[in-house]
Amino acid sequence: MSLQIKNVLLFALLSASPALLGQPYFLDGEDPKPSGQSWQAVERLSDDFEDGDLDLEKWSIVPTDNGWSWIGRAPGIFLPENVSESDGKLKVTVSDLPSPLTINGNTYLYQGAIVRSWTTGGPGMYFEAKMKANATEMSSTFWLKPKPTCEKNLELDIQECVGLTSALTHSWAKDWDQIYHSNAWHHKSNCGPSVATSRPKKMVPPTPNHERYYVYGLWWKSETELLFFLDGEHVYTINPSVDFDMQSYIVMAIETYDWNPVPSDGGKIVSGSLEERTTSYEWVRVWQLSDTISVSAGSDQTVILPENSVQLSATVSDPSAVTSYQWTQISGPSSATLSGANSSSLLANYLVEGNYQFQLSVTDTNNELVVDTVNVAVRPNSIPSINSFKLPYGERNTAYSQSLDVTEGEQPLTWTLIGGNLPAGLNFSNGVISGTPTETASAQLTVRVEDNNGDQDQQDLRLRIVENLPGGNLSFTPTEDAYIEGSNPLNNNLIKIEDGRRVAYLKFNVSGIDGSVDRARLSMKVSTDGGNGTIRFYEGSHDSWTETSLTNANKPATGRQIGSISGQFNVGSTYHVELTEHIQSDGIYSIVVMMDNGGNDAWFSSKEGASAPLLTIESSQAIDTFSLWSDLQFAGLSGGSSHPSAAFNASYQSGELANALIYAYDVDPGESKLITPHLPKLSPTELSFVLPNEIPEDLSVRIEVATTLHSGNSWNTHYERSSNGSWPAPVSVSDNGNGTSTIRLSRGTDDQCFYRLRFTQAAE
C-alpha cells in the first residue's frame, strides 16, 4: 500500500516521519518525480539518528578524514567532540575554546564541527534535511561538495544561514538569521576559472531559522537544473554557470564568518544556553528515482480473532534483481513476533486487537532500497466460532447430552449435521447432541453453525459410545467463600456482587480427577435479591487466604478472565459459567468474581446458605486408553466387542474380506491371552494403523506377515514393539499429538497379503 500525505496542516506534516512513509517530504502536488518512476531511499546517505550512536560508517566527524584538509575558518575551528547523537537527533554544539589555539598562523577562539558523508551522491538524486539552526553568530548549513579537480572546484549550498546577526554584520547579510539561502559555486582552480562564479537564490521563511525545524530540500534534476524546496514546497530553481556533474559528499559545517564577526565578548557563543548553542538535524535523507523494480507488500488485510497470525507476501517486478528482503513492524501493538523477516514472505504471529503497519524493504542489485507498507487490522470475532473440539465419551443404554459451545455470531444460530451419522438413539438439535445410545460406536461427525448474517463455522468431532464408562462427575462446594464491600470483608450466607463495591472470592479444593477434564462448570443460585449486568470470573493470584481472614490487604488480585455470564439474574434461578479451560487437574483454585460498571447488584447463596456454589467436573475420559481403543475397533463387527477374534473370524470366513485387503486373522478365537484385532486402515501400498501411546507393560505388540493362512505357523515374518514404544526398521512411527501414534509398514511382495497386529499378554 502506498501512502500519500493529503490535505493536512503544515505542523502535522513537520511532525510526521517521511521515512515511515517511504517517500521524500513533499506537500500535496509538489512531488516533481516523472510519471512512471518512484523515489527509492539511498540508505548509504540517509540517517534518522534514532539509535543514540552516530553511525561513523556513514559520517566522518574528523575534519582531515578522507583526504580533506579544511579544519575551519578562523576564529572557529572544527573539533569532533562537538558532535553527538541523542534524542533522535544529530547535534553540533558550539562554544568558546578554553584557551586560544594557533595553527598554521591562524588563531582559533571558538569551536564548532564539520560532519561529512563517507559516500557520494549526484545528479538525479533528491537531498533533504530537517534542521533547526543554532541561535549564535555561527552558521548552520547543509550542502554538497565534490573533491575538486584541476578544472572544477564546485560547491552546492542547499541551506546556509547564521543564528544571530549584529551591528557588526556586513550590510548584505543582515537578514541571514531568517533566510533560506542556496547557491551553486564554481570556485577558482588551477586549470579552471581565475575568479569564482556563483548563482545565489534566497527567500524569507516564516520565522528565524533557530526558532523551529525546517525541511530543506534539493532535487539535483540534472547537471544544469537545480530545484530547491522548503517544507516540501518548490521555492526556486538555480541554473548553474557550469555543468554540475560531479559526485558530491554531504557536508554539515558549523563555522564562523568574517562577514558576521563574533563580538569581542564572544556573543551568544559564550552566553547562550546549551539549546541556543546547538544545531540539530532530525534527519538527513537522500532519494533516487528508479524504475528498475517495483515492490508491493500486498493488500491491506483484516484478521478476525481468535486467529492471531497473518501471512504477508512481497510482489516484485523482477525477483532476480533482489539481493535482500527485510520486513519490520513500524506501528501497532508490540505483541507480534515475525518469522521470515528476511524473506519474501512474512508470518506475523501473536497479534492482538489493534492496527498494525508492516514495512517491506527490498534492496536490488544496484544497491537501491525500495520500500512499501501494508496495514493489518485485527478485530474481535463477530463470526460464529465453534469452540467444542472434543466430545465426552458416552455409555451404551445411558442418557447422553452434550451442548456444543459457540462464541460470537448474531442470533439466532442454526445448527446442522453435515457429515457422518450419529450413533443409534442419539439426535442433534439446536447445538445439542442428546438421547440414549443403544449401541457401541465410534462416529466421525461434522457440524456447522450459521448465524443470522449468514456467517458460518464448522467443526469435525468424534463421538465414542462404549459399553462401560468408568469415571463420572465430581462435585465440589467452596472450602472458602466471602466478599468484600468497600473495605469491609463479609462472611455470611450470601455472596453479594456489585459493580465497583462488592467483589466475591471463592476457593475450591479439587481432587479425584483421573484423566483429562471434559467439562468444568460453576453453578451459583440467586438467593434474595436479583440483579442484571455482566459478571466476570478471574483467576485469583494466590490461594493463601481464608474466608475469616480475608481483607483488602491479602485478597487475591485478578489474573486472566476465565469466564463470564450476562443478563438478568432472577431470585431462585441458578446460573452457570464454563471453566473447563481453567480447571484441568487436581489442585486448589481461587476465583475472583466482579460485576461490570453499570450493573445492578445480585445476591447469590454462599456455602453457608441454602444452595452453595457448586463446581461440577465431568471426567469421563478416565479410561484405560488401550482397553478403550481395543473396544472401539470391534464395535461395528458382528459378535460385539467382547469377542473381537470371533467377530473377525466370522467376517473372514463369510468371504466379506478379499485377500487383497490388509487384515488380521486368529486361528483360535478361544485363546483368552491373545488379541488379534482387525486393522482399521487399509492401503494397497502400506499397512497403517493407530495405537495409543500408553500400552500396558504386560502386553507385547508385534506386526506379523504371512503369505498363506493354511496353518498356524504361516506368520513367518514379524516386527516387535520395544518397551519404549519404538519399532524396528522398516516400521515407522509418527506421533499424532493426541495420545496416539500412527504406525506404518510398506507392503512387501505381492504374495504378502496377510498382516495382523498381535498383542500377547504375559501369563499371570
PDB file of N, CA and C in Angstrom, residues 633-641 647-648:
ATOM      1  N   GLN A 633     -12.377 -50.754  18.270  1.00  0.00           N
ATOM      2  CA  GLN A 633     -12.016 -51.343  16.987  1.00  0.00           C
ATOM      3  C   GLN A 633     -13.072 -52.322  16.474  1.00  0.00           C
ATOM      4  N   PHE A 634     -13.785 -52.960  17.416  1.00  0.00           N
ATOM      5  CA  PHE A 634     -14.689 -54.037  17.025  1.00  0.00           C
ATOM      6  C   PHE A 634     -16.146 -53.690  17.237  1.00  0.00           C
ATOM      7  N   ALA A 635     -16.422 -52.383  17.495  1.00  0.00           N
ATOM      8  CA  ALA A 635     -17.798 -52.004  17.797  1.00  0.00           C
ATOM      9  C   ALA A 635     -18.728 -52.307  16.638  1.00  0.00           C
ATOM     10  N   GLY A 636     -18.226 -52.261  15.400  1.00  0.00           N
ATOM     11  CA  GLY A 636     -19.102 -52.465  14.247  1.00  0.00           C
ATOM     12  C   GLY A 636     -19.127 -53.881  13.719  1.00  0.00           C
ATOM     13  N   LEU A 637     -18.421 -54.813  14.346  1.00  0.00           N
ATOM     14  CA  LEU A 637     -18.375 -56.185  13.850  1.00  0.00           C
ATOM     15  C   LEU A 637     -19.408 -57.057  14.563  1.00  0.00           C
ATOM     16  N   SER A 638     -19.977 -58.006  13.838  1.00  0.00           N
ATOM     17  CA  SER A 638     -20.906 -58.935  14.478  1.00  0.00           C
ATOM     18  C   SER A 638     -20.161 -59.735  15.531  1.00  0.00           C
ATOM     19  N   GLY A 639     -20.781 -59.949  16.659  1.00  0.00           N
ATOM     20  CA  GLY A 639     -20.112 -60.617  17.760  1.00  0.00           C
ATOM     21  C   GLY A 639     -19.778 -59.659  18.879  1.00  0.00           C
ATOM     22  N   GLY A 640     -19.719 -58.344  18.556  1.00  0.00           N
ATOM     23  CA  GLY A 640     -19.541 -57.357  19.617  1.00  0.00           C
ATOM     24  C   GLY A 640     -18.115 -57.252  20.097  1.00  0.00           C
ATOM     25  N   SER A 641     -17.903 -56.297  20.982  1.00  0.00           N
ATOM     26  CA  SER A 641     -16.554 -56.003  21.439  1.00  0.00           C
ATOM     27  C   SER A 641     -16.024 -57.028  22.420  1.00  0.00           C
ATOM     28  N   ALA A 647     -15.458 -62.354  16.234  1.00  0.00           N
ATOM     29  CA  ALA A 647     -16.170 -61.468  15.317  1.00  0.00           C
ATOM     30  C   ALA A 647     -15.414 -61.335  14.009  1.00  0.00           C
ATOM     31  N   PHE A 648     -14.094 -61.187  14.093  1.00  0.00           N
ATOM     32  CA  PHE A 648     -13.332 -61.042  12.863  1.00  0.00           C
ATOM     33  C   PHE A 648     -13.321 -62.332  12.055  1.00  0.00           C
TER      34      PHE A 648
END
